[in-house]
Structures are given as C-alpha cells and as structure tokens.
XYZ file of C-alpha atoms in Angstrom:
225
model
C 97.067 97.980 121.397
C 94.786 99.941 119.135
C 92.536 97.988 116.814
C 93.427 100.151 113.827
C 95.449 98.560 111.045
C 99.132 99.551 111.041
C 100.556 101.713 108.293
C 102.367 98.829 106.653
C 103.376 99.412 103.081
C 103.684 96.570 100.595
C 107.107 95.627 99.341
C 107.820 97.297 96.008
C 108.549 94.994 93.061
C 112.028 94.065 92.019
C 113.672 92.997 95.291
C 115.110 89.513 95.434
C 113.517 87.445 98.177
C 115.967 84.498 98.292
C 118.141 85.946 101.055
C 116.589 86.701 104.448
C 116.660 90.346 105.563
C 119.660 91.235 107.710
C 119.036 92.997 111.007
C 121.071 94.810 113.656
C 119.244 95.090 116.991
C 120.004 98.016 119.314
C 118.441 97.438 122.726
C 119.953 97.923 126.191
C 117.571 95.653 128.152
C 119.267 92.271 128.015
C 116.191 90.083 128.476
C 114.188 91.962 125.859
C 117.123 91.999 123.448
C 117.595 88.241 123.726
C 113.859 87.651 123.366
C 113.583 89.772 120.224
C 116.709 88.184 118.772
C 115.285 84.692 119.306
C 111.973 85.756 117.770
C 113.622 87.181 114.666
C 115.828 84.148 114.153
C 112.817 81.835 114.554
C 111.064 83.816 111.814
C 113.956 83.293 109.410
C 115.511 86.753 109.733
C 119.290 87.116 109.886
C 120.407 88.967 113.031
C 123.972 90.015 112.155
C 124.698 92.097 115.235
C 123.398 93.443 118.535
C 124.369 96.550 120.495
C 123.326 98.325 123.668
C 124.677 101.858 123.180
C 124.723 104.515 120.471
C 128.443 104.648 119.690
C 128.954 100.904 119.339
C 125.700 100.575 117.382
C 126.790 103.283 114.926
C 130.129 101.570 114.364
C 128.451 98.163 114.007
C 125.919 99.393 111.463
C 128.640 101.187 109.490
C 130.579 97.901 109.246
C 127.751 95.418 108.713
C 125.343 97.509 106.573
C 122.162 95.632 107.575
C 118.870 95.913 105.723
C 117.138 97.039 108.919
C 118.348 98.601 112.173
C 115.922 98.177 115.070
C 116.614 101.031 117.487
C 115.160 101.277 120.980
C 114.334 104.935 121.615
C 114.914 104.647 125.355
C 118.602 103.702 125.377
C 120.550 104.577 128.487
C 122.705 107.645 128.017
C 122.250 108.981 124.488
C 118.792 108.520 122.987
C 118.040 106.095 120.217
C 116.731 109.121 118.325
C 120.278 110.464 118.253
C 121.471 107.207 116.710
C 118.679 107.341 114.133
C 119.677 110.876 113.140
C 123.350 109.918 112.820
C 122.537 106.934 110.634
C 120.160 108.931 108.438
C 122.631 111.797 108.087
C 125.039 109.278 106.594
C 122.419 107.404 104.546
C 118.965 109.041 104.197
C 117.548 105.767 102.874
C 118.788 103.637 105.784
C 116.207 101.125 107.001
C 115.858 102.437 110.542
C 112.954 101.071 112.595
C 112.432 102.883 115.893
C 111.136 100.614 118.646
C 109.515 102.160 121.703
C 107.536 101.270 124.786
C 106.026 104.774 124.852
C 103.023 106.049 122.903
C 103.545 109.588 124.192
C 102.613 112.179 121.565
C 105.807 114.176 122.104
C 107.979 111.089 121.635
C 106.082 110.086 118.507
C 106.315 113.572 117.013
C 110.062 113.658 117.663
C 110.413 110.209 116.099
C 108.643 111.388 112.952
C 111.002 114.356 112.701
C 114.020 112.053 112.313
C 112.776 110.854 108.916
C 112.968 107.144 109.778
C 111.125 104.611 107.622
C 109.467 102.841 110.528
C 108.118 103.078 114.050
C 106.858 100.122 116.091
C 105.550 99.924 119.639
C 106.768 97.252 122.037
C 103.213 96.361 122.993
C 102.560 95.287 119.420
C 102.433 91.626 118.425
C 105.492 89.663 117.248
C 103.785 89.334 113.877
C 103.578 93.120 113.568
C 107.266 93.542 114.383
C 108.348 90.893 111.886
C 106.048 92.381 109.259
C 107.531 95.819 109.896
C 111.061 94.492 109.426
C 110.224 92.670 106.218
C 108.454 95.705 104.784
C 111.363 98.046 105.532
C 113.933 95.536 104.251
C 112.000 95.384 100.993
C 112.134 99.167 100.592
C 108.765 99.962 102.141
C 107.784 101.452 105.480
C 105.839 100.692 108.649
C 104.178 103.021 111.149
C 102.126 101.881 114.092
C 98.624 103.435 113.970
C 99.416 105.252 117.224
C 101.713 107.421 115.133
C 98.950 108.739 112.911
C 96.664 109.146 115.933
C 99.068 111.090 118.130
C 101.933 112.571 116.137
C 100.052 115.220 114.202
C 99.188 118.560 115.808
C 95.563 118.665 117.002
C 95.042 122.151 115.545
C 95.242 120.934 111.949
C 92.970 123.076 109.778
C 89.833 121.510 108.329
C 89.450 121.143 104.592
C 91.897 120.114 101.904
C 95.129 122.040 101.417
C 96.909 119.694 99.018
C 96.411 119.520 95.280
C 95.039 116.364 93.672
C 98.516 115.432 92.408
C 100.128 116.059 95.808
C 97.550 113.817 97.472
C 98.110 111.169 94.814
C 101.885 111.172 95.330
C 101.705 111.160 99.141
C 99.266 108.251 98.957
C 101.737 106.315 96.832
C 104.536 107.127 99.272
C 102.373 105.990 102.188
C 101.858 102.677 100.435
C 105.551 101.993 100.016
C 106.454 103.312 96.563
C 109.662 105.264 96.079
C 110.147 108.391 93.965
C 111.352 106.644 90.822
C 108.496 104.113 90.936
C 105.978 106.935 91.346
C 107.522 108.828 88.428
C 107.239 105.730 86.240
C 103.666 105.008 87.320
C 102.478 108.591 86.733
C 104.658 109.115 83.638
C 106.323 112.223 85.060
C 109.940 113.001 85.920
C 111.520 112.175 89.273
C 112.226 115.874 89.755
C 108.519 116.640 89.295
C 107.730 114.071 91.988
C 110.238 115.727 94.322
C 108.726 119.147 93.601
C 105.230 117.948 94.504
C 106.556 116.384 97.711
C 108.354 119.613 98.653
C 105.199 121.624 97.985
C 103.127 119.241 100.095
C 105.656 119.465 102.937
C 105.510 123.266 102.800
C 101.695 123.345 102.849
C 101.525 120.915 105.759
C 104.457 122.501 107.628
C 106.073 119.055 107.625
C 109.696 118.538 108.591
C 110.266 115.438 106.469
C 108.604 113.380 103.753
C 107.456 110.849 106.361
C 106.052 113.662 108.502
C 104.101 114.959 105.485
C 102.563 111.527 104.936
C 101.621 111.266 108.609
C 100.010 114.707 108.654
C 98.107 114.021 105.435
C 96.757 110.781 106.916
C 95.749 112.602 110.107
C 93.919 115.263 108.108
C 92.209 112.563 106.001
C 93.646 114.097 102.836
C 94.981 110.671 101.906
C 94.223 107.109 102.922
C 96.007 103.779 102.774
C 95.121 101.262 100.082
C-alpha cells in the first residue's frame, strides 16, 4: 500500500451523527463478504443488506436506500462498474464506494468515469475502509491515493490551465464540500459554482466532476487541505 495519505474528505457540517451509517455490501466472494460485514458491524456501522450480483444488488439498494453502497468491481458476470452506473443514473448523489483488488490504471480510469464518490483498494487497512464509508455517508468522498497516481493521463500538459476561482472550487470539492456549501462560503450563486466546475471540466477534458478533481490533483493545480 502506498504511503501517501488517502483523498479522504472531512464530513460537511449539518449531518446528524446519532444514527450509524447504513451500508449495503455487494461482493461475490463469500469469505471476503462475511469478513467485511463482520468488520463493519464491529465498527458500529449498520449493514442492512448484502448481495453478490448486479441485478439483486440494484433491487436491494432501490428498496433499502442505504447511505453507502460498497461495490466490488470484479463481480462475476456483469461488472460492478455497471451497477455503479445504474445506481448513479437513478441518483447522481448516491453514496457508491467502489472496492477493488486491482490498482490497474485502466480500471482506475474507468472507475473515475462513473462519477462515484469513492474508491478503495482491498489491500488498504480496515481503518481506511471504515473511514471511507463514514466520509461518504456524511456527504464527503474518499479516493485511495493510487487513484490520483494512476488514473490521470501521463501526457498532462505542464503549467496551470485553470483560473484561480476554478482551482479554489475544485479544492473545496476535493475536501468534501458540496455545491451549495461552496456557494455560501464564497458568497456566489450555486449556478456560478456549477459554471466554474463545467469550465474546469472542459479545460481538463474531464468526464465528470470527480474526474476533474482527480486530474487537477495529478497536475498539482490543487492540493488537499
């Protein structure tokens, strides 16, 4: 596991913390699934469902509406990426955390393109996984440092391409703030925030907001607090 710190955003203010985050776990390896489920329960998280295939997982998530869906990318049959896309098509703000045993650059780049709020590697520590779940449940995000190391194209141009305001907004996104919180903090409209994000995505040739943040981190245009 890389020694870099993970891209773990702080929980934004305003979320009640009395109830434990609810989780649906989608994993087709029985031993691993049971191990992760036991870990999460021991850490006080509420596992409200488990699944081992895309169709059942989609139906389960639609019924239970968990705070976080942990999705193994390498499901048998249909890919976990397909499930992530289906869930995000229905709810773009769904708390999907992709969970993978592969640090392959192609896999990571494809994961970024789904627009999920989190990506964790299976060789990470239990503490990292639990922290990722809690961050996403609280409205933040989590990305293993392998993502910023491998997911961006190596031919990124040197020098800054983003404006000061675009860098400022992407930095705030990277650290877990949502659009309305950024608008309030900067005293601008939510539509202005969205415009800056769209412009940054265009300049970076990013497919999603998350992809834009990842590329900006890779290019050292922004950094985590």
